[in-house]
Amino acid sequence: MSSALSHWFSFNSWWLLLPFVMLLVVAAFIVAFVLLLYMISPLISPNPLKLNGAHVVVTGGSSGIGKCIAMECYKHGAFITLVARDEHKLVQAKKEVEKCAINDKQVVLCISVDVSKDYNQVESVIKQAQEKLGPVDMLVNCAGTSISGKFEEVEVDRFKKLMEVNYLGSVYPTRAVVTTMKERRMGRIMFVSSQAGQIGLFGYTAYSPSKFALRGLAEALQMEMKPYNIYVTVAYPPDTDTPGFAEESKTKPLETKLISETSGVCQPEQVAKIVVKDAVQGNFTSSFGPDGYMLSALTCGMSPVTSITEGLQQIVTMGLFRTIALFYLGSFDSIVRRCMIQREQSKAADKRE
């Protein structure tokens, strides 16, 4: 009898311990899997681009983020071609970039052209730059503009203008350099989008679509270019303290200002360091801060990854980030409703007077 009871207790004790044993096995498997990913991920990552002696072309390089990217690359020994429309600003930017030289062989070339107007002209000036400074190793598409306003209040031709500058202004220079990059089996192409190119916000019905378009271009282009050892990076900076941002802020709707204030304003030098590092490493996505990391994970979709670990992080965090995002969206909707109610009350008060 005692033998039977002992057998029964030992049998049931085993079943009680089984969940814990299974949990330990699963935990051990996850740890082993993560360690394996960290071990093999460097094998599938691209070799970093060496900026020392490289030729970097920066469109929109006369001010703001573009100028700071040029300065950051120059600090690493690159040769720079600055492309922008305003000749006076280009000359000033050249002087600032040249102060960042690390050797006396470096050169800064300035080209005044509107990259959104005529592809043949863009192709011609890129060819001239390559004849003077050698093949383009990295292209930074930073030329862009922004306007904000309610959908029905934005002039129709401004929608076309933003697509020309923000989208075609990146297509044309990219088209002008990819053939040589493919022949050399190397290169980096960066598109500077915006966090407004990851999430559509109040007041950005003209701006957001032009920045969203860069994401689609970059994903398709990366699939074409990867076999040739050419890597594409899309940067999603938040509001950044630049002349363009200051100009845009003058006409921002109240709702847009209140929503933007939830994430703060970055400095262009800080943005430049991060995007240059990501481009050199060949990372497809370049984001900024906790909000930027969350947005990039949430909107990754079918985007390429540079390492398996990056993909694993996106898989693990997706559900949590979506939950957090719902609270953000609720807050944004609340801001919009509150502003609408205040306007209606103000109109009603004016009518009574």
PDB file of N, CA, C and O in Angstrom, residues 1 8 12 39 47 55 95 103 109 116 118-119 137 140 146 185 197 217 221 230 239 256-257 285 304 324-325 342:
ATOM      1  N   MET A   1       0.832  -1.210   0.000  1.00  0.00           N
ATOM      2  CA  MET A   1       0.000   0.000   0.000  1.00  0.00           C
ATOM      3  C   MET A   1       0.868   1.263   0.000  1.00  0.00           C
ATOM      4  O   MET A   1       0.643   2.205  -0.741  1.00  0.00           O
ATOM      5  N   TRP A   8       2.312   6.963  -6.538  1.00  0.00           N
ATOM      6  CA  TRP A   8       1.292   7.946  -6.953  1.00  0.00           C
ATOM      7  C   TRP A   8       1.791   9.375  -6.746  1.00  0.00           C
ATOM      8  O   TRP A   8       1.640  10.239  -7.597  1.00  0.00           O
ATOM      9  N   ASN A  12       2.543  12.233  -9.554  1.00  0.00           N
ATOM     10  CA  ASN A  12       1.884  13.537  -9.563  1.00  0.00           C
ATOM     11  C   ASN A  12       2.874  14.675  -9.373  1.00  0.00           C
ATOM     12  O   ASN A  12       2.672  15.772  -9.910  1.00  0.00           O
ATOM     13  N   MET A  39      25.592  35.729 -33.196  1.00  0.00           N
ATOM     14  CA  MET A  39      26.821  35.164 -33.751  1.00  0.00           C
ATOM     15  C   MET A  39      26.844  35.228 -35.271  1.00  0.00           C
ATOM     16  O   MET A  39      27.871  35.518 -35.879  1.00  0.00           O
ATOM     17  N   ASN A  47      29.684  45.231 -45.236  1.00  0.00           N
ATOM     18  CA  ASN A  47      30.903  45.838 -44.712  1.00  0.00           C
ATOM     19  C   ASN A  47      30.730  47.354 -44.657  1.00  0.00           C
ATOM     20  O   ASN A  47      30.197  47.950 -45.597  1.00  0.00           O
ATOM     21  N   HIS A  55      33.872  59.917 -51.974  1.00  0.00           N
ATOM     22  CA  HIS A  55      33.191  61.072 -52.560  1.00  0.00           C
ATOM     23  C   HIS A  55      31.724  61.017 -52.133  1.00  0.00           C
ATOM     24  O   HIS A  55      30.998  60.097 -52.485  1.00  0.00           O
ATOM     25  N   LYS A  95      32.412  77.159 -46.751  1.00  0.00           N
ATOM     26  CA  LYS A  95      33.379  77.667 -45.776  1.00  0.00           C
ATOM     27  C   LYS A  95      33.244  76.933 -44.442  1.00  0.00           C
ATOM     28  O   LYS A  95      34.241  76.601 -43.793  1.00  0.00           O
ATOM     29  N   ASN A 103      42.535  66.660 -43.279  1.00  0.00           N
ATOM     30  CA  ASN A 103      43.788  66.663 -44.038  1.00  0.00           C
ATOM     31  C   ASN A 103      43.695  67.693 -45.152  1.00  0.00           C
ATOM     32  O   ASN A 103      42.602  68.156 -45.492  1.00  0.00           O
ATOM     33  N   LEU A 109      33.238  70.737 -53.277  1.00  0.00           N
ATOM     34  CA  LEU A 109      32.772  71.252 -54.563  1.00  0.00           C
ATOM     35  C   LEU A 109      31.329  71.714 -54.412  1.00  0.00           C
ATOM     36  O   LEU A 109      30.520  71.041 -53.780  1.00  0.00           O
ATOM     37  N   SER A 116      14.940  69.084 -58.637  1.00  0.00           N
ATOM     38  CA  SER A 116      13.570  68.599 -58.860  1.00  0.00           C
ATOM     39  C   SER A 116      13.009  68.964 -60.225  1.00  0.00           C
ATOM     40  O   SER A 116      11.893  68.575 -60.553  1.00  0.00           O
ATOM     41  N   ASP A 118      14.795  69.281 -63.818  1.00  0.00           N
ATOM     42  CA  ASP A 118      15.207  68.712 -65.106  1.00  0.00           C
ATOM     43  C   ASP A 118      16.216  67.591 -64.870  1.00  0.00           C
ATOM     44  O   ASP A 118      17.341  67.841 -64.438  1.00  0.00           O
ATOM     45  N   TYR A 119      15.821  66.361 -65.162  1.00  0.00           N
ATOM     46  CA  TYR A 119      16.715  65.232 -64.908  1.00  0.00           C
ATOM     47  C   TYR A 119      18.007  65.340 -65.707  1.00  0.00           C
ATOM     48  O   TYR A 119      19.099  65.058 -65.186  1.00  0.00           O
ATOM     49  N   ASP A 137      30.575  57.690 -53.980  1.00  0.00           N
ATOM     50  CA  ASP A 137      30.521  56.555 -53.065  1.00  0.00           C
ATOM     51  C   ASP A 137      29.255  56.582 -52.221  1.00  0.00           C
ATOM     52  O   ASP A 137      28.696  55.538 -51.887  1.00  0.00           O
ATOM     53  N   VAL A 140      23.564  61.505 -50.605  1.00  0.00           N
ATOM     54  CA  VAL A 140      22.626  61.872 -49.547  1.00  0.00           C
ATOM     55  C   VAL A 140      21.554  62.774 -50.150  1.00  0.00           C
ATOM     56  O   VAL A 140      21.833  63.916 -50.530  1.00  0.00           O
ATOM     57  N   SER A 146       8.893  71.907 -46.777  1.00  0.00           N
ATOM     58  CA  SER A 146       7.716  71.509 -46.008  1.00  0.00           C
ATOM     59  C   SER A 146       6.726  72.657 -45.919  1.00  0.00           C
ATOM     60  O   SER A 146       7.118  73.824 -45.805  1.00  0.00           O
ATOM     61  N   ARG A 185      30.210  47.960 -58.072  1.00  0.00           N
ATOM     62  CA  ARG A 185      29.748  47.012 -57.052  1.00  0.00           C
ATOM     63  C   ARG A 185      29.909  47.573 -55.638  1.00  0.00           C
ATOM     64  O   ARG A 185      30.251  46.851 -54.712  1.00  0.00           O
ATOM     65  N   GLY A 197       6.820  60.962 -42.402  1.00  0.00           N
ATOM     66  CA  GLY A 197       6.806  59.976 -43.476  1.00  0.00           C
ATOM     67  C   GLY A 197       6.551  58.574 -42.948  1.00  0.00           C
ATOM     68  O   GLY A 197       6.578  57.603 -43.694  1.00  0.00           O
ATOM     69  N   LEU A 217      10.004  54.028 -52.600  1.00  0.00           N
ATOM     70  CA  LEU A 217      11.134  54.075 -53.524  1.00  0.00           C
ATOM     71  C   LEU A 217      12.332  53.332 -52.936  1.00  0.00           C
ATOM     72  O   LEU A 217      12.976  52.525 -53.614  1.00  0.00           O
ATOM     73  N   LEU A 221      14.072  50.021 -54.438  1.00  0.00           N
ATOM     74  CA  LEU A 221      15.440  50.241 -54.906  1.00  0.00           C
ATOM     75  C   LEU A 221      16.425  49.329 -54.186  1.00  0.00           C
ATOM     76  O   LEU A 221      17.349  48.787 -54.806  1.00  0.00           O
ATOM     77  N   ILE A 230      25.152  47.586 -52.997  1.00  0.00           N
ATOM     78  CA  ILE A 230      24.725  48.969 -52.797  1.00  0.00           C
ATOM     79  C   ILE A 230      23.608  48.957 -51.766  1.00  0.00           C
ATOM     80  O   ILE A 230      22.627  48.225 -51.920  1.00  0.00           O
ATOM     81  N   ASP A 239      11.181  66.600 -35.643  1.00  0.00           N
ATOM     82  CA  ASP A 239      11.351  68.045 -35.825  1.00  0.00           C
ATOM     83  C   ASP A 239      12.785  68.416 -35.460  1.00  0.00           C
ATOM     84  O   ASP A 239      13.290  68.031 -34.398  1.00  0.00           O
ATOM     85  N   THR A 256      -1.268  71.023 -35.115  1.00  0.00           N
ATOM     86  CA  THR A 256       0.032  70.483 -35.520  1.00  0.00           C
ATOM     87  C   THR A 256       1.112  70.856 -34.524  1.00  0.00           C
ATOM     88  O   THR A 256       1.968  70.031 -34.168  1.00  0.00           O
ATOM     89  N   LYS A 257       1.079  72.095 -34.034  1.00  0.00           N
ATOM     90  CA  LYS A 257       2.065  72.528 -33.040  1.00  0.00           C
ATOM     91  C   LYS A 257       1.949  71.714 -31.759  1.00  0.00           C
ATOM     92  O   LYS A 257       2.955  71.259 -31.201  1.00  0.00           O
ATOM     93  N   THR A 285      17.050  51.491 -42.068  1.00  0.00           N
ATOM     94  CA  THR A 285      16.300  52.505 -41.330  1.00  0.00           C
ATOM     95  C   THR A 285      17.211  53.260 -40.371  1.00  0.00           C
ATOM     96  O   THR A 285      18.039  52.660 -39.687  1.00  0.00           O
ATOM     97  N   PRO A 304      13.370  45.789 -45.630  1.00  0.00           N
ATOM     98  CA  PRO A 304      14.537  44.912 -45.456  1.00  0.00           C
ATOM     99  C   PRO A 304      15.211  45.170 -44.118  1.00  0.00           C
ATOM    100  O   PRO A 304      15.065  46.250 -43.531  1.00  0.00           O
ATOM    101  N   ILE A 324       1.197  50.966 -27.071  1.00  0.00           N
ATOM    102  CA  ILE A 324       1.610  52.319 -26.717  1.00  0.00           C
ATOM    103  C   ILE A 324       1.129  53.318 -27.763  1.00  0.00           C
ATOM    104  O   ILE A 324       0.663  54.424 -27.444  1.00  0.00           O
ATOM    105  N   ALA A 325       1.213  52.926 -29.036  1.00  0.00           N
ATOM    106  CA  ALA A 325       0.808  53.817 -30.127  1.00  0.00           C
ATOM    107  C   ALA A 325      -0.672  54.183 -30.048  1.00  0.00           C
ATOM    108  O   ALA A 325      -1.065  55.301 -30.395  1.00  0.00           O
ATOM    109  N   GLN A 342     -12.897  74.543 -29.124  1.00  0.00           N
ATOM    110  CA  GLN A 342     -12.507  75.908 -28.757  1.00  0.00           C
ATOM    111  C   GLN A 342     -12.813  76.890 -29.873  1.00  0.00           C
ATOM    112  O   GLN A 342     -13.282  78.011 -29.622  1.00  0.00           O
TER     113      GLN A 342
END
